[in-house]
PDB file of C-alpha atoms in Angstrom:
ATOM      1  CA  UNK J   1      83.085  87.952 121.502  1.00 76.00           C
ATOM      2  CA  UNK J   2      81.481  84.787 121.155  1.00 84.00           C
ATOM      3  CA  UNK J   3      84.655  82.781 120.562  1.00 87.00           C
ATOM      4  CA  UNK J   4      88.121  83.084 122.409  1.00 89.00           C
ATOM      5  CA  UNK J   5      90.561  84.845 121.001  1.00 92.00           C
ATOM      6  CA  UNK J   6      93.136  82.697 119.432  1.00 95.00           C
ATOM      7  CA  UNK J   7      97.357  83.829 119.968  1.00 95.00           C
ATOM      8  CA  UNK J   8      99.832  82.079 118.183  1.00 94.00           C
ATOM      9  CA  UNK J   9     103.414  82.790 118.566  1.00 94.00           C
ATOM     10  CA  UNK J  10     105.787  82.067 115.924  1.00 92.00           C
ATOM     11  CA  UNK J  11     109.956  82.046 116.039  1.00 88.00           C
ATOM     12  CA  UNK J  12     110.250  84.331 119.499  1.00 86.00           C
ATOM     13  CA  UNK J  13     108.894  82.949 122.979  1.00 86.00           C
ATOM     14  CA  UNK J  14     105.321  83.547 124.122  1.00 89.00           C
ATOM     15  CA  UNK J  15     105.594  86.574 126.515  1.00 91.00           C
ATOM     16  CA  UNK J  16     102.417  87.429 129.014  1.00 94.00           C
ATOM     17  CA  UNK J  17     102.795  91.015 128.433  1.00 95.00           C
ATOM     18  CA  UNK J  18     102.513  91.369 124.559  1.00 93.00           C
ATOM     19  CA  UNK J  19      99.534  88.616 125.631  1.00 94.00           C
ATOM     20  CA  UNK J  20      98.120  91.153 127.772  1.00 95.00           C
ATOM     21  CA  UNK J  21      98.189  93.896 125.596  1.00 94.00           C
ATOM     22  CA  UNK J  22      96.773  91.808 122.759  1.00 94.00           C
ATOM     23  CA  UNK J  23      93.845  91.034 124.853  1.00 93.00           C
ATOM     24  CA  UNK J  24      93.759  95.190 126.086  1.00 93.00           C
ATOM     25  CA  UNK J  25      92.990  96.035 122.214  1.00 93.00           C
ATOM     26  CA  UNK J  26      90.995  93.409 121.142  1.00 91.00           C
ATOM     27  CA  UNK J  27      88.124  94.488 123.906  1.00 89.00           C
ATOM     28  CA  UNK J  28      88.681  97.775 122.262  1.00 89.00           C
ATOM     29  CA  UNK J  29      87.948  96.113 119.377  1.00 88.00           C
ATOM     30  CA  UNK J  30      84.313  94.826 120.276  1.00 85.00           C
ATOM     31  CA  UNK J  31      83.645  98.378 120.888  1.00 83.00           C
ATOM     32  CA  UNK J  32      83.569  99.231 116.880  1.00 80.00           C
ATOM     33  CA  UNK J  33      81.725  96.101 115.853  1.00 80.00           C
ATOM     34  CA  UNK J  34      79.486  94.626 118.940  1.00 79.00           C
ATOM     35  CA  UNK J  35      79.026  91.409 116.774  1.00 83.00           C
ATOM     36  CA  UNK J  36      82.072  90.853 116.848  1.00 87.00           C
ATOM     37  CA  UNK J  37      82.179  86.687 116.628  1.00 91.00           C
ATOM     38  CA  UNK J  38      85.820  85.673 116.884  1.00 92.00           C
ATOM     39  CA  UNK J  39      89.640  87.025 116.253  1.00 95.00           C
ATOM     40  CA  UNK J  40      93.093  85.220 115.261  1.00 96.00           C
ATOM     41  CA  UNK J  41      96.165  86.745 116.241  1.00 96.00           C
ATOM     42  CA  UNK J  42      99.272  85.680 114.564  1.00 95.00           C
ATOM     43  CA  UNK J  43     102.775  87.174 115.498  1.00 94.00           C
ATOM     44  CA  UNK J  44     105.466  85.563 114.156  1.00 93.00           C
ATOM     45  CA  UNK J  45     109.323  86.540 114.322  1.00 90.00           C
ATOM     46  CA  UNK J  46     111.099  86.910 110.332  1.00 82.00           C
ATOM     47  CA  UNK J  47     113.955  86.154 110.139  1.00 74.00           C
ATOM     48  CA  UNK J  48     116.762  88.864 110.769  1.00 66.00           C
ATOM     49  CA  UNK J  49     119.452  89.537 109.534  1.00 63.00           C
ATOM     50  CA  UNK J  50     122.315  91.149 111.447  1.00 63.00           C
ATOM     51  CA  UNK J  51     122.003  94.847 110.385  1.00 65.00           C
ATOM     52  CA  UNK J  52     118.221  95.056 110.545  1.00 67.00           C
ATOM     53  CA  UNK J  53     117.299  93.020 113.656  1.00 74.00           C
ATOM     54  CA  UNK J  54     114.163  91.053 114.399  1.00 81.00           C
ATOM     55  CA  UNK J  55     111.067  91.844 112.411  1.00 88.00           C
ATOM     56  CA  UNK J  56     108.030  91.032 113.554  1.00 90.00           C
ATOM     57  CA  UNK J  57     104.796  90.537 111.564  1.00 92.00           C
ATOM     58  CA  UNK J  58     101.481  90.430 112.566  1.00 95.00           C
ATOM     59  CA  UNK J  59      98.478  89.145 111.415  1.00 95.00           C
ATOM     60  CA  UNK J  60      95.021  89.509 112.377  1.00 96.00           C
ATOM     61  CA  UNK J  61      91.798  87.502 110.989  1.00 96.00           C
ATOM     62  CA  UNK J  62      88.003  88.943 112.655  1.00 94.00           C
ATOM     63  CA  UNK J  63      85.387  87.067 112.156  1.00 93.00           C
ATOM     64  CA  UNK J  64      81.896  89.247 111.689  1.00 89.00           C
ATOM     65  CA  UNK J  65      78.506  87.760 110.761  1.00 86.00           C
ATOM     66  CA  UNK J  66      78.712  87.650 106.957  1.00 83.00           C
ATOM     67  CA  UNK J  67      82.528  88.432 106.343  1.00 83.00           C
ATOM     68  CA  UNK J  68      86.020  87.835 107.507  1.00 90.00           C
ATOM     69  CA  UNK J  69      88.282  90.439 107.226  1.00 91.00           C
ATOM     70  CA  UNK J  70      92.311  90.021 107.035  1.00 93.00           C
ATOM     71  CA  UNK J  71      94.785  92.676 108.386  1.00 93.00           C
ATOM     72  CA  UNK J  72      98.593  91.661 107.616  1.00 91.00           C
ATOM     73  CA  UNK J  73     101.269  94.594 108.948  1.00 82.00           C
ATOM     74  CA  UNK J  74     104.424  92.920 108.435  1.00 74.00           C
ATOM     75  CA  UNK J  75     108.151  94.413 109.643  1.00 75.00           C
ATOM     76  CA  UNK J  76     108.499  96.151 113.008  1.00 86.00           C
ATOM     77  CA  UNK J  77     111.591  95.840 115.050  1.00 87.00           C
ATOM     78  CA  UNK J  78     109.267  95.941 118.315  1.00 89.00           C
ATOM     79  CA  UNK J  79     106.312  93.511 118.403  1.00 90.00           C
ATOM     80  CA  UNK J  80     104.349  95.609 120.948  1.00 92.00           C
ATOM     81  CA  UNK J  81     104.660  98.685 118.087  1.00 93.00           C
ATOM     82  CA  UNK J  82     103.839  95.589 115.242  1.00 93.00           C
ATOM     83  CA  UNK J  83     100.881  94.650 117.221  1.00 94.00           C
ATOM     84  CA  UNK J  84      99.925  98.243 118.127  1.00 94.00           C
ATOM     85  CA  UNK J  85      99.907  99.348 114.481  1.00 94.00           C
ATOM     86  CA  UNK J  86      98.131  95.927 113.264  1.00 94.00           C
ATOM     87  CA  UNK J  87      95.278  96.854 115.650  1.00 94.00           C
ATOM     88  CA  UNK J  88      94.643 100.578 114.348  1.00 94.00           C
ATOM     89  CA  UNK J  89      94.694  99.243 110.933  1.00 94.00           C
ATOM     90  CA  UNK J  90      91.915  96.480 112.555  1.00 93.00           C
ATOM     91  CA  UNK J  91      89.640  99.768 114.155  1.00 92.00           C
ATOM     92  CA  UNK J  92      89.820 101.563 110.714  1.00 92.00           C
ATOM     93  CA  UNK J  93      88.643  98.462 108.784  1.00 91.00           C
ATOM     94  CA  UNK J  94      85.696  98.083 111.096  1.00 89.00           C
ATOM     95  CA  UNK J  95      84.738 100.863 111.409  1.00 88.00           C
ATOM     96  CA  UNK J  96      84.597 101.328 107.831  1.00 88.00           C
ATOM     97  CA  UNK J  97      82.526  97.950 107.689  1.00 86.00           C
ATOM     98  CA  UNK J  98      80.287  99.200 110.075  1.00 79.00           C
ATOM     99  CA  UNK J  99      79.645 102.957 107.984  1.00 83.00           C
ATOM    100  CA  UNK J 100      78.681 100.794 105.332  1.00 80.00           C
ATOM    101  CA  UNK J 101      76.408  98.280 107.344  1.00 74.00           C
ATOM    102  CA  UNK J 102      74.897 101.280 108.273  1.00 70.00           C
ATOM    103  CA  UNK J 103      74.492 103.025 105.186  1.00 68.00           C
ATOM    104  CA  UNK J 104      72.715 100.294 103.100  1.00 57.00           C
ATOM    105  CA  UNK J 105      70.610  99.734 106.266  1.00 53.00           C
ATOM    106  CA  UNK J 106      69.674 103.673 105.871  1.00 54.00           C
ATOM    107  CA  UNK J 107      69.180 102.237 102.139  1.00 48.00           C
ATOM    108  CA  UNK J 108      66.680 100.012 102.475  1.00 52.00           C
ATOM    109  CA  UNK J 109      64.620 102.060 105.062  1.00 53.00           C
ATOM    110  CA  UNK J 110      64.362 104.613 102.661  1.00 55.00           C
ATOM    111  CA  UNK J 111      63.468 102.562  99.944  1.00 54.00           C
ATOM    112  CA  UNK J 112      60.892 100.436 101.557  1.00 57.00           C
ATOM    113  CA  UNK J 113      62.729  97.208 101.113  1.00 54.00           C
ATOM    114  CA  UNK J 114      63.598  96.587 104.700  1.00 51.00           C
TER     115      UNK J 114
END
């Protein structure tokens, strides 16, 4: 990544495990999109209400060459689960980003136009 990875913290304390395991999965990350320029982690605390708990959401923004892409999973009593499933969702969406890179780059090659 040629940026540092950016963690804000909103409504709970900042905690150097969920930290650490933010950092564990976004190298993971780099692994499904080597261009990989830059990522924004947001978890923030909702607020609760006394029969549900504490939510947390979390929000994630990677920057690729050409494109920006947004994942927002919102409500999960345990932030390591929020951040966990916000992730996946991430490795899906680039991977799906990179299919397609592919694809039109298999495109052109067969058409001539690369």
């Amino acid at each position: 990544m040629q940026q540092p990875i950016r963690i804000t913290v909103r409504g709970a304390e900042r905690s150097p495990a969920l930290e650490d395991a933010v950092l564990q999965r976004s190298r993971k990350l780099e692994q499904f999109h080597p261009q990989l320029i830059g990522l924004d982690v947001t978890i923030e605390m909702e607020e609760h209400s006394k029969q549900q708990g504490n939510h947390y959401a979390v929000k994630l923004v990677l920057q690729i060459p050409g494109n920006d892409i947004a994942i927002d999973h919102k409500r999960d009593e345990d932030p390591y689960v929020a951040v966990r499933d916000a992730f996946a969702a991430a490795e899906r969406k680039l991977k799906a980003v990179a299919a397609r890179s592919r694809g039109s780059d298999r495109a052109k090659r067969r058409t001539g136009t690369a």
